[in-house]
Every structure is written in structure tokens, then in C-alpha cells.
Tab-separated table of C-alpha atoms in Angstrom:
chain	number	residue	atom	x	y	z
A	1302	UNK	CA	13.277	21.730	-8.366
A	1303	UNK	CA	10.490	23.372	-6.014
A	1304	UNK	CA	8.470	21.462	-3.874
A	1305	UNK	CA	5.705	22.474	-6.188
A	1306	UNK	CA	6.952	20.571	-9.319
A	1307	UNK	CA	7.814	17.495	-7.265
A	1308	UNK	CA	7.026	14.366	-8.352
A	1309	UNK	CA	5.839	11.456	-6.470
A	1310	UNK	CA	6.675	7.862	-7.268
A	1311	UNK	CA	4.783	5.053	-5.981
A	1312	UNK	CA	6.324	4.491	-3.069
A	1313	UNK	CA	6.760	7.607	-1.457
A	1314	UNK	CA	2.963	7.725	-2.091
A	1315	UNK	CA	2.104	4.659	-0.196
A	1316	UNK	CA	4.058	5.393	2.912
A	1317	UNK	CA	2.029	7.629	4.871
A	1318	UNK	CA	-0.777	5.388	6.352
A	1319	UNK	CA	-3.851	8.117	5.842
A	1320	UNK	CA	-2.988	7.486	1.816
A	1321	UNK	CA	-3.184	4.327	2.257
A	1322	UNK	CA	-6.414	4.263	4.085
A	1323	UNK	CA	-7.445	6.910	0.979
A	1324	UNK	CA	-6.385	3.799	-1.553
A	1325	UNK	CA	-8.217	1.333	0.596
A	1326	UNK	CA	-11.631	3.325	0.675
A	1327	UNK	CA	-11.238	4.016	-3.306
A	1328	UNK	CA	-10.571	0.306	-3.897
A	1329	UNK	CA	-14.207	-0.025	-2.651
A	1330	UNK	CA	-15.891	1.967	-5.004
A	1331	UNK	CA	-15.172	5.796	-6.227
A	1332	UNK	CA	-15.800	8.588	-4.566
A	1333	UNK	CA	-16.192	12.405	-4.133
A	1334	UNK	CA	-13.582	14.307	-2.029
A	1335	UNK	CA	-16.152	15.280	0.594
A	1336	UNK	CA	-16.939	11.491	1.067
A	1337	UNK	CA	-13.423	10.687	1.247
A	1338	UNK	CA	-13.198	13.527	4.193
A	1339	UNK	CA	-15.449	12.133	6.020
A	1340	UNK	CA	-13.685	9.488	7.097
A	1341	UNK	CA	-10.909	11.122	8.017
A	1342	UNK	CA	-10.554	13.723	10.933
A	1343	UNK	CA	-9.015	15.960	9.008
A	1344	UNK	CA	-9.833	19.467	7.045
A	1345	UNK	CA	-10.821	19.277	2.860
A	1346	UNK	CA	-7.462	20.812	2.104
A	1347	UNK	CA	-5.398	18.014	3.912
A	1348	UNK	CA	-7.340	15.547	2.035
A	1349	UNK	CA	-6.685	17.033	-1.388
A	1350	UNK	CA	-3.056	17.450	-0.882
A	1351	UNK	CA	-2.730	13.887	-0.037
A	1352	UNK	CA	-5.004	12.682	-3.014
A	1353	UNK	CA	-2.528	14.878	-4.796
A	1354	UNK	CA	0.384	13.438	-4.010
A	1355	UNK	CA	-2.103	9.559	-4.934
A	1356	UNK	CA	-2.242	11.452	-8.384
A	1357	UNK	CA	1.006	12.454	-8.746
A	1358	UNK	CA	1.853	8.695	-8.325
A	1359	UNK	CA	-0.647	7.522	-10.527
A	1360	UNK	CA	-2.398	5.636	-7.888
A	1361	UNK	CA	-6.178	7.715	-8.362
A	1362	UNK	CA	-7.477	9.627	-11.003
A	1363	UNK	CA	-9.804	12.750	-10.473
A	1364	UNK	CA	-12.346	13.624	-12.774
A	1365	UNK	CA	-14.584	16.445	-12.827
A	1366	UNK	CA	-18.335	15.593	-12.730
A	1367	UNK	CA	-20.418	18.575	-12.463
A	1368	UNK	CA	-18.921	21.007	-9.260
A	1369	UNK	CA	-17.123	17.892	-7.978
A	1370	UNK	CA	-14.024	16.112	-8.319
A	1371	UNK	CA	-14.639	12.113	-8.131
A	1372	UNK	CA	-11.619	10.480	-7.715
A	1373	UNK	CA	-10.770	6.262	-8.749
A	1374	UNK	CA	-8.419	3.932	-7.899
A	1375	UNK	CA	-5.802	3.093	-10.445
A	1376	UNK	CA	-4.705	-0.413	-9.798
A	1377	UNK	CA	-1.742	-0.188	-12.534
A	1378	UNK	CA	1.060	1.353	-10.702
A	1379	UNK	CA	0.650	-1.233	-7.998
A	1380	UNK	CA	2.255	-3.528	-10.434
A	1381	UNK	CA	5.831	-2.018	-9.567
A	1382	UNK	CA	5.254	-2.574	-5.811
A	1383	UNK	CA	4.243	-6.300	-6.650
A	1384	UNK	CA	6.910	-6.866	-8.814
A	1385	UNK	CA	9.644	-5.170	-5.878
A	1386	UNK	CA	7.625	-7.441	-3.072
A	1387	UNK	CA	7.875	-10.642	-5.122
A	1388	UNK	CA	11.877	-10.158	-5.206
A	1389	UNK	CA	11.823	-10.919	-1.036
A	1390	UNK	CA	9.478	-13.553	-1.334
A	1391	UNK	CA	12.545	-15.739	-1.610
A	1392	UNK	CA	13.540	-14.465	1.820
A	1393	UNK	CA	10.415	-15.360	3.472
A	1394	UNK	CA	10.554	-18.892	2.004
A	1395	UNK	CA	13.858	-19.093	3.107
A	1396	UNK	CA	13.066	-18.307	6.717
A	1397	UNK	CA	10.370	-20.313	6.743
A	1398	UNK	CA	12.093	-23.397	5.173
A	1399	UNK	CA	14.601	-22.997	8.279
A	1400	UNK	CA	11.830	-22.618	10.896
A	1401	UNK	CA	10.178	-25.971	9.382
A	1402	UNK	CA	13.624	-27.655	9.968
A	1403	UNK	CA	14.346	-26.406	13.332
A	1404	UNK	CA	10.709	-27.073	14.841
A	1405	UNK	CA	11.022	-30.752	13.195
A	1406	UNK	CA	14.503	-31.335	14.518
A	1407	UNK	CA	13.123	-30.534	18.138
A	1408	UNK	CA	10.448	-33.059	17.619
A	1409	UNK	CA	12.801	-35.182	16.745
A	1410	UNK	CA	14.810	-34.602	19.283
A	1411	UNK	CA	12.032	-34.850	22.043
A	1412	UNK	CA	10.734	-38.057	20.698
A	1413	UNK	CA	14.211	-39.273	20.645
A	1414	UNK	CA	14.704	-38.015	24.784
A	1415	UNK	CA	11.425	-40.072	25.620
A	1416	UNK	CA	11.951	-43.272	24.108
């Protein structure tokens, strides 16, 4: 497969931290690729590959209104990182069940030292 015809999942899409700056600025309303570049100090062509690799993913859509391309956030996809995330929650309840029961155990344990 060429780099060309690569596809790009979700994931792969959201770890570079420029794309996800990209997502964060579409999430506020939609916007034209030279308004997008302008917050970025980078050329035109850098920002369309990125938001290339967003549509690849499914994560914006482009759509051609008059000479420009205005590109939206698609909030569907983020479903599958939601639904992966949610899995770990149980870790991070976990961890902090155990730091509730050690910092209460030291209380305890001071209290008990000053009586």
C-alpha cells in the first residue's frame, strides 16, 4: 500500500498535537483553511495535509463553497475514543479508591499518635 492510499484511523489522527489544536478550533465554529492557517505558524500546504489526514479519519468534513474549502468538525468518530477511554476509567477509580484509603489510614493513624 503507498503512503498515498493510506488510511488514517482515529487515533493516529489525534496524536499529533497541531491536529488536535485543528479539532479544537473547528469545535468552535467552521472554518475556511486560510482561517485555520492563521493560527498556526505554519505554510497552507502543511495545514491541508494535516486536515487531510482529520478527513481521512472522519474527524472534519470539507466542503466546497465558492473558491474555498470550509471544513467542520465531525463529532461521530469521537465515539470510538470515548468508548476505548471509558474501558480505563475503572483504573482511575481504582487508584483513587486506594489513595482515599491510604490518606484516611494516615489520619487515622496521626489521630491515633496524638491521643
Amino acid at each position: 500500500m503507498s503512503s498515498s492510499a493510506k488510511k488514517y484511523d482515529v487515533f493516529q489522527s489525534i496524536a499529533d498535537p497541531t491536529r488536535r489544536k485543528m479539532l479544537q478550533l473547528l469545535a468552535q465554529k467552521e472554518m475556511p483553511i486560510s482561517t485555520i492557517t492563521s493560527h498556526f505558524s505554519m505554510s497552507r500546504t502543511a495545514i491541508a495535509k494535516h486536515l487531510h489526514i482529520l478527513s481521512e479519519a472522519k474527524l472534519v468534513n470539507g466542503q466546497k463553497v465558492g473558491r474555498e474549502k470550509i471544513y467542520t468538525l465531525q463529532p461521530e468518530p469521537f465515539e470510538e475514543i470515548k468508548q476505548w477511554l471509558s474501558y480505563y476509567d475503572q483504573f482511575w477509580n481504582n487508584k483513587l479508591s486506594m489513595l482515599k484509603t491510604v490518606v484516611e489510614n494516615n489520619k487515622a493513624i496521626k489521630a491515633e499518635k496524638e491521643e
